[in-house]
Amino acid sequence: LNHPPPTAMTTAGKLLCMGNPLLDVSAVVTQEFLDKYSLKLDNQILIETDEQRAIFPDMVSNFEVEYIAGGATQNSARVAQWMLGEAGSVTYIGCVGKDEFAAKMTEVAGKDGMVARYMEDATTATGSCAVCVVGGERSLAANLSAANNYKVDHLKLPENWACVEKASFFYMAGFFITVSPESIMEVAKHAAANRKTFMMNLSAPFIMEVPPFKEALMNAMPFIDFLFGNESEAETFAKTEGWETRDVSEIALKIADFPKATGTRPRVVVITQGAEATVVACGGKVMTYPVIKLAKEQLVDTNGAGDSFVGGFLAQLVAGKGLEECCRSGNYCANVVIQQSGCAYPAKPDFNDATAPAQEAVWSK
């Protein structure tokens, strides 16, 4: 009998990401500059006043500035697309203005092979983010502008909802909570009803510290299959829950144990800790997965490190791989990106045993 050859699994349209598309305005600055705008390293804020908005012209006139297509979710989406390789594997949705920044982002997405379905708001400028780098560490100040105007009606347009129907995996940063909680819940409920995988990120301490944002996060929590975050976000989460513990493994386990809308699978909580091992909690167990060591002089900047970890992790998840392989891929991507300025990477990934040696994963008993 002549059996037809097996068709390779296609990843086209498999992953849908939604978030705040921002143009990163990135520069190596001074501590004095951070102090002037009350910015802290390894932290992120939303720009709300004209005094804060002055940071952009100030950076441009005093430092050497780079413009990079950014926004946390868009970074993760681009890295996942880069790792998956097949054009159109990743679709990204968010709101931009009708200006040169938006045109630049559309061009970058196209080059990456990612499908961008931007909602255009002609009345508002495309959002931007001041990326202030000191000693390789970064501080972010986001001016959401058009990104803040995303509406669930855009998601419900037949051509966009078709992308939701086609996807099996959904990811959005916690930052999107400040923009369109309705869109988050529409996708979350669709995922639960269709046994798809819904994923979010804690994204920043302020998401948990501002009560309406925390409430939106907790509304989505029952639907979250994978939750990402870093150690400072995990600690802030514990504080806002009134938990005594500051132990990252314990916090991850407790978050994993929150009730789920569908009881079919346990929630996986993934917490990165910079140069320390990544913590993965699931079903009452914790796995720690070491990161790839990097000499201090090879570190260019940490902007996009967490986003690219998520992108690498998502790529392997979409490809059907297990947790250890997802972490290995996440670490590889973060390692590549922190050796570049901003969330940038070479033309093709070189993900193999030499560049990303399999690490010893340790599971708690």
PDB file of N, CA and C in Angstrom, residues 199-254:
ATOM      1  N   MET A 199      -2.569  32.486  28.080  1.00  0.00           N
ATOM      2  CA  MET A 199      -1.386  32.824  28.877  1.00  0.00           C
ATOM      3  C   MET A 199      -1.270  34.323  29.104  1.00  0.00           C
ATOM      4  N   MET A 200      -0.789  34.683  30.295  1.00  0.00           N
ATOM      5  CA  MET A 200      -0.577  36.100  30.599  1.00  0.00           C
ATOM      6  C   MET A 200       0.744  36.304  31.337  1.00  0.00           C
ATOM      7  N   ASN A 201       1.079  37.586  31.560  1.00  0.00           N
ATOM      8  CA  ASN A 201       2.310  37.957  32.253  1.00  0.00           C
ATOM      9  C   ASN A 201       1.951  38.976  33.327  1.00  0.00           C
ATOM     10  N   LEU A 202       2.583  38.888  34.491  1.00  0.00           N
ATOM     11  CA  LEU A 202       2.349  39.886  35.553  1.00  0.00           C
ATOM     12  C   LEU A 202       2.845  41.265  35.106  1.00  0.00           C
ATOM     13  N   SER A 203       3.928  41.288  34.340  1.00  0.00           N
ATOM     14  CA  SER A 203       4.439  42.474  33.640  1.00  0.00           C
ATOM     15  C   SER A 203       5.088  43.577  34.474  1.00  0.00           C
ATOM     16  N   ALA A 204       4.485  43.993  35.570  1.00  0.00           N
ATOM     17  CA  ALA A 204       5.066  45.091  36.351  1.00  0.00           C
ATOM     18  C   ALA A 204       4.408  45.168  37.715  1.00  0.00           C
ATOM     19  N   PRO A 205       5.171  45.602  38.728  1.00  0.00           N
ATOM     20  CA  PRO A 205       4.568  45.730  40.067  1.00  0.00           C
ATOM     21  C   PRO A 205       3.287  46.573  40.082  1.00  0.00           C
ATOM     22  N   PHE A 206       3.227  47.638  39.277  1.00  0.00           N
ATOM     23  CA  PHE A 206       2.042  48.514  39.350  1.00  0.00           C
ATOM     24  C   PHE A 206       0.745  47.818  38.932  1.00  0.00           C
ATOM     25  N   ILE A 207       0.855  46.766  38.125  1.00  0.00           N
ATOM     26  CA  ILE A 207      -0.358  46.031  37.721  1.00  0.00           C
ATOM     27  C   ILE A 207      -1.035  45.434  38.963  1.00  0.00           C
ATOM     28  N   MET A 208      -0.220  45.032  39.951  1.00  0.00           N
ATOM     29  CA  MET A 208      -0.783  44.468  41.181  1.00  0.00           C
ATOM     30  C   MET A 208      -1.075  45.523  42.234  1.00  0.00           C
ATOM     31  N   GLU A 209      -0.353  46.646  42.184  1.00  0.00           N
ATOM     32  CA  GLU A 209      -0.497  47.679  43.220  1.00  0.00           C
ATOM     33  C   GLU A 209      -1.707  48.589  42.993  1.00  0.00           C
ATOM     34  N   VAL A 210      -2.182  48.707  41.749  1.00  0.00           N
ATOM     35  CA  VAL A 210      -3.342  49.556  41.448  1.00  0.00           C
ATOM     36  C   VAL A 210      -4.600  48.676  41.496  1.00  0.00           C
ATOM     37  N   PRO A 211      -5.495  48.919  42.474  1.00  0.00           N
ATOM     38  CA  PRO A 211      -6.612  47.981  42.694  1.00  0.00           C
ATOM     39  C   PRO A 211      -7.442  47.603  41.458  1.00  0.00           C
ATOM     40  N   PRO A 212      -7.844  48.555  40.579  1.00  0.00           N
ATOM     41  CA  PRO A 212      -8.632  48.109  39.413  1.00  0.00           C
ATOM     42  C   PRO A 212      -7.852  47.177  38.481  1.00  0.00           C
ATOM     43  N   PHE A 213      -6.525  47.388  38.379  1.00  0.00           N
ATOM     44  CA  PHE A 213      -5.706  46.515  37.523  1.00  0.00           C
ATOM     45  C   PHE A 213      -5.589  45.124  38.154  1.00  0.00           C
ATOM     46  N   LYS A 214      -5.376  45.098  39.473  1.00  0.00           N
ATOM     47  CA  LYS A 214      -5.260  43.812  40.177  1.00  0.00           C
ATOM     48  C   LYS A 214      -6.571  43.036  40.041  1.00  0.00           C
ATOM     49  N   GLU A 215      -7.679  43.756  40.151  1.00  0.00           N
ATOM     50  CA  GLU A 215      -8.997  43.118  40.031  1.00  0.00           C
ATOM     51  C   GLU A 215      -9.170  42.488  38.644  1.00  0.00           C
ATOM     52  N   ALA A 216      -8.748  43.220  37.605  1.00  0.00           N
ATOM     53  CA  ALA A 216      -8.850  42.685  36.234  1.00  0.00           C
ATOM     54  C   ALA A 216      -7.965  41.440  36.079  1.00  0.00           C
ATOM     55  N   LEU A 217      -6.777  41.475  36.701  1.00  0.00           N
ATOM     56  CA  LEU A 217      -5.879  40.315  36.658  1.00  0.00           C
ATOM     57  C   LEU A 217      -6.536  39.106  37.331  1.00  0.00           C
ATOM     58  N   MET A 218      -7.145  39.342  38.492  1.00  0.00           N
ATOM     59  CA  MET A 218      -7.770  38.239  39.231  1.00  0.00           C
ATOM     60  C   MET A 218      -9.031  37.724  38.522  1.00  0.00           C
ATOM     61  N   ASN A 219      -9.711  38.605  37.763  1.00  0.00           N
ATOM     62  CA  ASN A 219     -10.856  38.153  36.957  1.00  0.00           C
ATOM     63  C   ASN A 219     -10.393  37.196  35.859  1.00  0.00           C
ATOM     64  N   ALA A 220      -9.192  37.478  35.329  1.00  0.00           N
ATOM     65  CA  ALA A 220      -8.662  36.623  34.258  1.00  0.00           C
ATOM     66  C   ALA A 220      -8.021  35.348  34.805  1.00  0.00           C
ATOM     67  N   MET A 221      -7.587  35.397  36.080  1.00  0.00           N
ATOM     68  CA  MET A 221      -6.797  34.296  36.671  1.00  0.00           C
ATOM     69  C   MET A 221      -7.388  32.899  36.467  1.00  0.00           C
ATOM     70  N   PRO A 222      -8.711  32.696  36.659  1.00  0.00           N
ATOM     71  CA  PRO A 222      -9.235  31.335  36.487  1.00  0.00           C
ATOM     72  C   PRO A 222      -9.008  30.769  35.080  1.00  0.00           C
ATOM     73  N   PHE A 223      -8.814  31.667  34.108  1.00  0.00           N
ATOM     74  CA  PHE A 223      -8.656  31.233  32.716  1.00  0.00           C
ATOM     75  C   PHE A 223      -7.186  31.064  32.311  1.00  0.00           C
ATOM     76  N   ILE A 224      -6.273  31.523  33.182  1.00  0.00           N
ATOM     77  CA  ILE A 224      -4.847  31.532  32.815  1.00  0.00           C
ATOM     78  C   ILE A 224      -4.227  30.144  32.982  1.00  0.00           C
ATOM     79  N   ASP A 225      -3.732  29.585  31.870  1.00  0.00           N
ATOM     80  CA  ASP A 225      -3.071  28.271  31.886  1.00  0.00           C
ATOM     81  C   ASP A 225      -1.582  28.393  32.187  1.00  0.00           C
ATOM     82  N   PHE A 226      -0.957  29.450  31.649  1.00  0.00           N
ATOM     83  CA  PHE A 226       0.454  29.733  31.928  1.00  0.00           C
ATOM     84  C   PHE A 226       0.553  31.197  32.359  1.00  0.00           C
ATOM     85  N   LEU A 227       1.198  31.442  33.500  1.00  0.00           N
ATOM     86  CA  LEU A 227       1.412  32.816  33.953  1.00  0.00           C
ATOM     87  C   LEU A 227       2.909  33.051  34.113  1.00  0.00           C
ATOM     88  N   PHE A 228       3.395  34.114  33.475  1.00  0.00           N
ATOM     89  CA  PHE A 228       4.813  34.466  33.543  1.00  0.00           C
ATOM     90  C   PHE A 228       5.015  35.686  34.438  1.00  0.00           C
ATOM     91  N   GLY A 229       6.228  35.840  34.949  1.00  0.00           N
ATOM     92  CA  GLY A 229       6.566  37.031  35.724  1.00  0.00           C
ATOM     93  C   GLY A 229       8.025  36.963  36.135  1.00  0.00           C
ATOM     94  N   ASN A 230       8.506  38.027  36.794  1.00  0.00           N
ATOM     95  CA  ASN A 230       9.865  37.968  37.351  1.00  0.00           C
ATOM     96  C   ASN A 230       9.782  38.033  38.871  1.00  0.00           C
ATOM     97  N   GLU A 231      10.936  37.966  39.524  1.00  0.00           N
ATOM     98  CA  GLU A 231      10.937  37.841  40.989  1.00  0.00           C
ATOM     99  C   GLU A 231      10.307  39.051  41.687  1.00  0.00           C
ATOM    100  N   SER A 232      10.560  40.278  41.170  1.00  0.00           N
ATOM    101  CA  SER A 232       9.994  41.452  41.862  1.00  0.00           C
ATOM    102  C   SER A 232       8.478  41.508  41.689  1.00  0.00           C
ATOM    103  N   GLU A 233       7.992  41.071  40.531  1.00  0.00           N
ATOM    104  CA  GLU A 233       6.537  41.010  40.311  1.00  0.00           C
ATOM    105  C   GLU A 233       5.901  39.938  41.205  1.00  0.00           C
ATOM    106  N   ALA A 234       6.582  38.806  41.355  1.00  0.00           N
ATOM    107  CA  ALA A 234       6.072  37.727  42.217  1.00  0.00           C
ATOM    108  C   ALA A 234       5.971  38.207  43.666  1.00  0.00           C
ATOM    109  N   GLU A 235       6.999  38.927  44.115  1.00  0.00           N
ATOM    110  CA  GLU A 235       6.993  39.438  45.494  1.00  0.00           C
ATOM    111  C   GLU A 235       5.885  40.461  45.694  1.00  0.00           C
ATOM    112  N   THR A 236       5.687  41.337  44.702  1.00  0.00           N
ATOM    113  CA  THR A 236       4.617  42.338  44.792  1.00  0.00           C
ATOM    114  C   THR A 236       3.259  41.644  44.835  1.00  0.00           C
ATOM    115  N   PHE A 237       3.111  40.593  44.038  1.00  0.00           N
ATOM    116  CA  PHE A 237       1.851  39.835  44.036  1.00  0.00           C
ATOM    117  C   PHE A 237       1.578  39.300  45.442  1.00  0.00           C
ATOM    118  N   ALA A 238       2.608  38.699  46.054  1.00  0.00           N
ATOM    119  CA  ALA A 238       2.461  38.131  47.401  1.00  0.00           C
ATOM    120  C   ALA A 238       2.050  39.218  48.400  1.00  0.00           C
ATOM    121  N   LYS A 239       2.707  40.374  48.306  1.00  0.00           N
ATOM    122  CA  LYS A 239       2.378  41.503  49.202  1.00  0.00           C
ATOM    123  C   LYS A 239       0.918  41.894  49.063  1.00  0.00           C
ATOM    124  N   THR A 240       0.446  42.038  47.811  1.00  0.00           N
ATOM    125  CA  THR A 240      -0.931  42.516  47.608  1.00  0.00           C
ATOM    126  C   THR A 240      -1.965  41.459  47.997  1.00  0.00           C
ATOM    127  N   GLU A 241      -1.539  40.198  48.106  1.00  0.00           N
ATOM    128  CA  GLU A 241      -2.436  39.139  48.581  1.00  0.00           C
ATOM    129  C   GLU A 241      -2.392  39.020  50.105  1.00  0.00           C
ATOM    130  N   GLY A 242      -1.443  39.758  50.731  1.00  0.00           N
ATOM    131  CA  GLY A 242      -1.277  39.659  52.178  1.00  0.00           C
ATOM    132  C   GLY A 242      -0.571  38.376  52.607  1.00  0.00           C
ATOM    133  N   TRP A 243       0.179  37.762  51.683  1.00  0.00           N
ATOM    134  CA  TRP A 243       0.930  36.556  52.038  1.00  0.00           C
ATOM    135  C   TRP A 243       2.209  36.958  52.771  1.00  0.00           C
ATOM    136  N   GLU A 244       2.589  36.162  53.770  1.00  0.00           N
ATOM    137  CA  GLU A 244       3.819  36.425  54.527  1.00  0.00           C
ATOM    138  C   GLU A 244       5.065  36.133  53.688  1.00  0.00           C
ATOM    139  N   THR A 245       5.012  35.051  52.918  1.00  0.00           N
ATOM    140  CA  THR A 245       6.211  34.551  52.230  1.00  0.00           C
ATOM    141  C   THR A 245       6.714  35.498  51.146  1.00  0.00           C
ATOM    142  N   ARG A 246       8.049  35.560  51.012  1.00  0.00           N
ATOM    143  CA  ARG A 246       8.677  36.263  49.886  1.00  0.00           C
ATOM    144  C   ARG A 246       9.505  35.260  49.070  1.00  0.00           C
ATOM    145  N   ASP A 247       9.341  33.982  49.380  1.00  0.00           N
ATOM    146  CA  ASP A 247      10.058  32.914  48.680  1.00  0.00           C
ATOM    147  C   ASP A 247       9.408  32.678  47.318  1.00  0.00           C
ATOM    148  N   VAL A 248      10.197  32.868  46.250  1.00  0.00           N
ATOM    149  CA  VAL A 248       9.647  32.827  44.890  1.00  0.00           C
ATOM    150  C   VAL A 248       8.985  31.486  44.574  1.00  0.00           C
ATOM    151  N   SER A 249       9.592  30.379  45.001  1.00  0.00           N
ATOM    152  CA  SER A 249       9.005  29.055  44.742  1.00  0.00           C
ATOM    153  C   SER A 249       7.647  28.905  45.422  1.00  0.00           C
ATOM    154  N   GLU A 250       7.576  29.348  46.677  1.00  0.00           N
ATOM    155  CA  GLU A 250       6.305  29.261  47.423  1.00  0.00           C
ATOM    156  C   GLU A 250       5.230  30.124  46.777  1.00  0.00           C
ATOM    157  N   ILE A 251       5.618  31.346  46.375  1.00  0.00           N
ATOM    158  CA  ILE A 251       4.661  32.258  45.742  1.00  0.00           C
ATOM    159  C   ILE A 251       4.137  31.637  44.441  1.00  0.00           C
ATOM    160  N   ALA A 252       5.058  31.083  43.633  1.00  0.00           N
ATOM    161  CA  ALA A 252       4.675  30.469  42.362  1.00  0.00           C
ATOM    162  C   ALA A 252       3.691  29.317  42.591  1.00  0.00           C
ATOM    163  N   LEU A 253       3.957  28.491  43.611  1.00  0.00           N
ATOM    164  CA  LEU A 253       3.059  27.367  43.938  1.00  0.00           C
ATOM    165  C   LEU A 253       1.676  27.867  44.334  1.00  0.00           C
ATOM    166  N   LYS A 254       1.648  28.932  45.151  1.00  0.00           N
ATOM    167  CA  LYS A 254       0.370  29.465  45.615  1.00  0.00           C
ATOM    168  C   LYS A 254      -0.444  30.046  44.452  1.00  0.00           C
TER     169      LYS A 254
END
